[in-house]
Short mmCIF file of N, CA, C and O and ligand atoms in Angstrom, two decimals:
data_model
loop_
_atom_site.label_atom_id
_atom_site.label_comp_id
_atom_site.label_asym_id
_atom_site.label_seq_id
_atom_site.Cartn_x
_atom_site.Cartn_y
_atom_site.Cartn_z
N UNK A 81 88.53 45.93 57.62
CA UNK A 81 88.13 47.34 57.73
C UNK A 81 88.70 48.13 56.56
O UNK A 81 89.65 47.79 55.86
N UNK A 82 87.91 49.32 56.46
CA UNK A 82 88.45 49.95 55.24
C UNK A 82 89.64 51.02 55.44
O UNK A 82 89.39 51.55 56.52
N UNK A 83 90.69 51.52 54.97
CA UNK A 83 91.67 52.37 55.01
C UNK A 83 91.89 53.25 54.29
O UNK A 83 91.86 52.96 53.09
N UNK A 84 92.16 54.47 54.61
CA UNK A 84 92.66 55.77 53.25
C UNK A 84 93.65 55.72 53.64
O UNK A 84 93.96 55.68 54.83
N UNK A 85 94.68 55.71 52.30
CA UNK A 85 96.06 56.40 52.39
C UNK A 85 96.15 57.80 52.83
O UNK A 85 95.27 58.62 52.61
N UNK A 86 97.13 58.03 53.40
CA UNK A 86 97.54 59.44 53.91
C UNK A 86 98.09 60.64 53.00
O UNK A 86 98.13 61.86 53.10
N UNK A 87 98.50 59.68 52.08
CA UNK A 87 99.66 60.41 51.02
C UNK A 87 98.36 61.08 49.25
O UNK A 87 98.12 62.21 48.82
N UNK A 88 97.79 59.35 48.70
CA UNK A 88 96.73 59.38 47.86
C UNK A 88 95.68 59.39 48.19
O UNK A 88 94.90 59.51 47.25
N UNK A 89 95.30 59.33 48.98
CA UNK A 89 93.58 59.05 48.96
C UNK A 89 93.16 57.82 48.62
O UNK A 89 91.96 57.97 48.41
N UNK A 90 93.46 56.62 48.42
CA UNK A 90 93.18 55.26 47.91
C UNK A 90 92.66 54.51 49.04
O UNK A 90 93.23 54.34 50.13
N UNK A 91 91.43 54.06 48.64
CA UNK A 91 91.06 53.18 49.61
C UNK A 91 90.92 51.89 50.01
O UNK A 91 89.80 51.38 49.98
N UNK A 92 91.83 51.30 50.36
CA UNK A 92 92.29 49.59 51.02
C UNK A 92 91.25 49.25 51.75
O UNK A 92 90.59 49.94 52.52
N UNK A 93 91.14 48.08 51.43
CA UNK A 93 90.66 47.13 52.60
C UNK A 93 91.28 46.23 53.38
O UNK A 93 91.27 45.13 52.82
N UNK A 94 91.89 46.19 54.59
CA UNK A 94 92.69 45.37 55.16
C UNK A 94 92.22 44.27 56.63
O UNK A 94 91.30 44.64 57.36
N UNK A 95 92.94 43.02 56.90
CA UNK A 95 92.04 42.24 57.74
C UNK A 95 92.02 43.09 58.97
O UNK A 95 92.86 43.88 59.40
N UNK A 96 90.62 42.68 59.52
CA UNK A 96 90.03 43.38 61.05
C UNK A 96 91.25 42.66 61.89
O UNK A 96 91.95 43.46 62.52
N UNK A 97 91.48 41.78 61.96
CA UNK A 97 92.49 41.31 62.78
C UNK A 97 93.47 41.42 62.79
O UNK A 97 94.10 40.84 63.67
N UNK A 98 94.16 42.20 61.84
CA UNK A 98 95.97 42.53 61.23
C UNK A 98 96.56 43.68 62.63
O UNK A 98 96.01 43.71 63.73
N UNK A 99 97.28 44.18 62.39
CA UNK A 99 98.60 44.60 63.61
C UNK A 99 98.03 45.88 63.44
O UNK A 99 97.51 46.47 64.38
N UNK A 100 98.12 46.51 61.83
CA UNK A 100 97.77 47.46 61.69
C UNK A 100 96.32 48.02 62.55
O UNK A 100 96.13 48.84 63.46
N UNK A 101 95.29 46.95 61.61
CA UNK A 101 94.14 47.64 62.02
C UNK A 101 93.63 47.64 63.62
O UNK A 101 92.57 48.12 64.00
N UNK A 102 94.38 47.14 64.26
CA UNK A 102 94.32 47.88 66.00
C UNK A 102 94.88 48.49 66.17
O UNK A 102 94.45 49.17 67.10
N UNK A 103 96.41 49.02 65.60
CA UNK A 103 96.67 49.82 65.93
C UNK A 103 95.81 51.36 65.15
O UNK A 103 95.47 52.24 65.93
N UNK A 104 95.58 51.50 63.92
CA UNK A 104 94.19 51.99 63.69
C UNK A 104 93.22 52.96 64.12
O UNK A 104 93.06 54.17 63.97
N UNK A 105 92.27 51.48 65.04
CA UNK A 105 91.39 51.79 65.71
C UNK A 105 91.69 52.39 66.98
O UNK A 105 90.81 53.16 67.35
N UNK A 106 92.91 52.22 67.94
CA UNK A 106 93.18 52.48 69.33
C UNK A 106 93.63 54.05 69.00
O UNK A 106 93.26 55.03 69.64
N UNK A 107 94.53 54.06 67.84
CA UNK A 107 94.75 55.81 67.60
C UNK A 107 94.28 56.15 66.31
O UNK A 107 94.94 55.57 65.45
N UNK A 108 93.33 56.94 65.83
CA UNK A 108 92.90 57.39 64.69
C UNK A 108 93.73 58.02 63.96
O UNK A 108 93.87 57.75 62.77
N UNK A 109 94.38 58.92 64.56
CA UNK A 109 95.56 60.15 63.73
C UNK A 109 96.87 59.10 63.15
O UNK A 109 97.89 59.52 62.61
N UNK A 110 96.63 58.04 63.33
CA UNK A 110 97.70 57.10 63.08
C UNK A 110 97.79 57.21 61.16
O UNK A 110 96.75 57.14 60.50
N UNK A 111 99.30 57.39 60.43
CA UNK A 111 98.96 57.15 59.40
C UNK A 111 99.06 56.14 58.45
O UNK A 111 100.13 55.54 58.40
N UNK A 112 97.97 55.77 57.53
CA UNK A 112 98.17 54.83 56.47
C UNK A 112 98.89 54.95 55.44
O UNK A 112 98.47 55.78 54.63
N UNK A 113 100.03 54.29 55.12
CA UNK A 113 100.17 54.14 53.69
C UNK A 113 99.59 52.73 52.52
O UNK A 113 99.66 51.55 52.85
N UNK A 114 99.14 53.13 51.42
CA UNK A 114 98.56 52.46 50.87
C UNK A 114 100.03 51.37 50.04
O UNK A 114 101.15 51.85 50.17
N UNK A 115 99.95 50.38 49.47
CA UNK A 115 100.83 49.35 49.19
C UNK A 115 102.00 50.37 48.70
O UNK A 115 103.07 50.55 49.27
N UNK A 116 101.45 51.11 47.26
CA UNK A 116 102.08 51.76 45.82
C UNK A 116 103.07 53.05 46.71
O UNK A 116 104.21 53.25 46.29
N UNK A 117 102.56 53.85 47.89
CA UNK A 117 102.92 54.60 48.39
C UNK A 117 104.20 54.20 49.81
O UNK A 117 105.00 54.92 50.39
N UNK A 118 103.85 52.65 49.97
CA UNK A 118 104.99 52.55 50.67
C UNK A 118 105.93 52.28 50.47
O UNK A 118 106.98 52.73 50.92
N UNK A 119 105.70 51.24 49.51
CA UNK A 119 107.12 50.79 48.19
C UNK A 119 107.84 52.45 48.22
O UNK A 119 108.79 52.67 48.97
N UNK A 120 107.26 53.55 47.31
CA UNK A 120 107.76 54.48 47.12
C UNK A 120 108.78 55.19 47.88
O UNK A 120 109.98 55.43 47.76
N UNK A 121 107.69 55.46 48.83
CA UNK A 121 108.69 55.68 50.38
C UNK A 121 109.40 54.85 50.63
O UNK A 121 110.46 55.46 50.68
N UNK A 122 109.63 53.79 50.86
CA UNK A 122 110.33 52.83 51.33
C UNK A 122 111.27 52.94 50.38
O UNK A 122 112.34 53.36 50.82
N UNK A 123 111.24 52.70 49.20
CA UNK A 123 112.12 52.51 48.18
C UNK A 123 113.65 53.96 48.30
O UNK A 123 114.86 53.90 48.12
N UNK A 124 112.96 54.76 48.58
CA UNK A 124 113.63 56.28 49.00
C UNK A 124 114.25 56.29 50.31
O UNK A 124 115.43 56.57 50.50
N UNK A 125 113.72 56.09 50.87
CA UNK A 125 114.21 55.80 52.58
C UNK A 125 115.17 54.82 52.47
O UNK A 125 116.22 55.14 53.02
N UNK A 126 115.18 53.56 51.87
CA UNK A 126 116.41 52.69 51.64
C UNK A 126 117.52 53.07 50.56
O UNK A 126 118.66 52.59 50.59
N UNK A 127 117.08 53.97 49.60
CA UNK A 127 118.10 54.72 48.93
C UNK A 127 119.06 55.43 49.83
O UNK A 127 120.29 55.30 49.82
N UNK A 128 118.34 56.18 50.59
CA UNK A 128 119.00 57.22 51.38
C UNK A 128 120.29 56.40 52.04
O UNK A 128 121.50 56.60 51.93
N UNK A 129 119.58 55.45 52.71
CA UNK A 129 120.13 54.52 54.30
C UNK A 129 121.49 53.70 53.73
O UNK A 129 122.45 53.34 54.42
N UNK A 130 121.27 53.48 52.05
CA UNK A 130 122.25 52.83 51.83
C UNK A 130 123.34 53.65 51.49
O UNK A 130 124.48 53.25 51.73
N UNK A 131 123.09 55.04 50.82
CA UNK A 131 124.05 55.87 50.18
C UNK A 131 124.74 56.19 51.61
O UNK A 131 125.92 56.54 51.54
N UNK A 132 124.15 56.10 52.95
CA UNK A 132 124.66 56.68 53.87
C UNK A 132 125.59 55.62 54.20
O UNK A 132 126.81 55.72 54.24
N UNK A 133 124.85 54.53 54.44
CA UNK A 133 125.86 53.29 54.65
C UNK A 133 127.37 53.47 53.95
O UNK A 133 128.42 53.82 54.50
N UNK A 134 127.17 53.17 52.78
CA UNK A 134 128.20 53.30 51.79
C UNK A 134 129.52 53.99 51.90
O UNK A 134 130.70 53.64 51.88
N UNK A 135 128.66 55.46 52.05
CA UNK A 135 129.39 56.20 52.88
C UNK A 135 131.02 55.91 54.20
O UNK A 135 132.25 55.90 54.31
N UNK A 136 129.65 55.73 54.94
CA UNK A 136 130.31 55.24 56.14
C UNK A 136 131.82 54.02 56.14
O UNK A 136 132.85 54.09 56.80
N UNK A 137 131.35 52.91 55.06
CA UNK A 137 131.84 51.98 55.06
C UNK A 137 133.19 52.06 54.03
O UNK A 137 134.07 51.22 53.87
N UNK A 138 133.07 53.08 53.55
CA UNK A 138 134.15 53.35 52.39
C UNK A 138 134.82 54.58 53.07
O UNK A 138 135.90 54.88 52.57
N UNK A 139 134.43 55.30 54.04
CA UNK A 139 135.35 55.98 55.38
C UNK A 139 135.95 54.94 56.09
O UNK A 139 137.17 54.86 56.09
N UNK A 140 135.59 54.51 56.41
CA UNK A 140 136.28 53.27 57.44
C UNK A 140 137.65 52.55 56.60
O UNK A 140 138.87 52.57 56.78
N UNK A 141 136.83 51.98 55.72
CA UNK A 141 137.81 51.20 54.91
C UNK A 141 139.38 52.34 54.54
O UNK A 141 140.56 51.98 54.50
N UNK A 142 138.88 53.52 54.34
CA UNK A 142 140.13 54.25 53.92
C UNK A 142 140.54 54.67 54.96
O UNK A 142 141.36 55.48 54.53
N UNK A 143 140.65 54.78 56.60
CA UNK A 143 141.15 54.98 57.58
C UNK A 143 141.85 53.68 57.58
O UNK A 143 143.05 53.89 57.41
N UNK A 144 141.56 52.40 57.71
CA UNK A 144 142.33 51.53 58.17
C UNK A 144 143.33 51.33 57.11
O UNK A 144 144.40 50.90 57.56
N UNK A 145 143.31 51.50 55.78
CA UNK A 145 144.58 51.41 54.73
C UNK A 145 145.47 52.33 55.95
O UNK A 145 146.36 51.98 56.72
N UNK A 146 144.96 53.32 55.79
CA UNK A 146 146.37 54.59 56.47
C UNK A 146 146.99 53.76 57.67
O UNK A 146 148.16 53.42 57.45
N UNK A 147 146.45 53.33 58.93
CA UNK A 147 146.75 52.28 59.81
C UNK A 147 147.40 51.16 59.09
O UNK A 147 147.73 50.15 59.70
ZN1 LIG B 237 98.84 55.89 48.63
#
């Protein structure tokens, strides 16, 4: 079936039988991202998740020196 990205406008073609495309068809308002646009996002969203991580893990680490 065919797909528009949500973000570009690019139009995919992806298999009738994939996860996605029922989920898709069962909800329309559902959104697509196209390959280039999820990398992107994704790529940002795991920036974030790790700086937060990092975070976290270099708090910890300097509480237990003091202990
Ligand atoms: Zn896109």
């Amino acid at each position: 079936m065919q797909v528009k990205c949500t973000i570009c406008d690019s139009v995919e073609s992806i298999d009738d039988h994939c996860f996605e495309a029922k989920r898709l068809r069962n909800k329309r308002i559902l959104m697509h991202l196209c390959q280039t646009c999820y990398n992107r996002v994704g790529k940002k969203t795991l920036a974030r998740h790790a700086t937060g991580k990092f975070r976290l893990y270099s708090e910890k680490k300097t509480v237990d020196e003091f202990i």
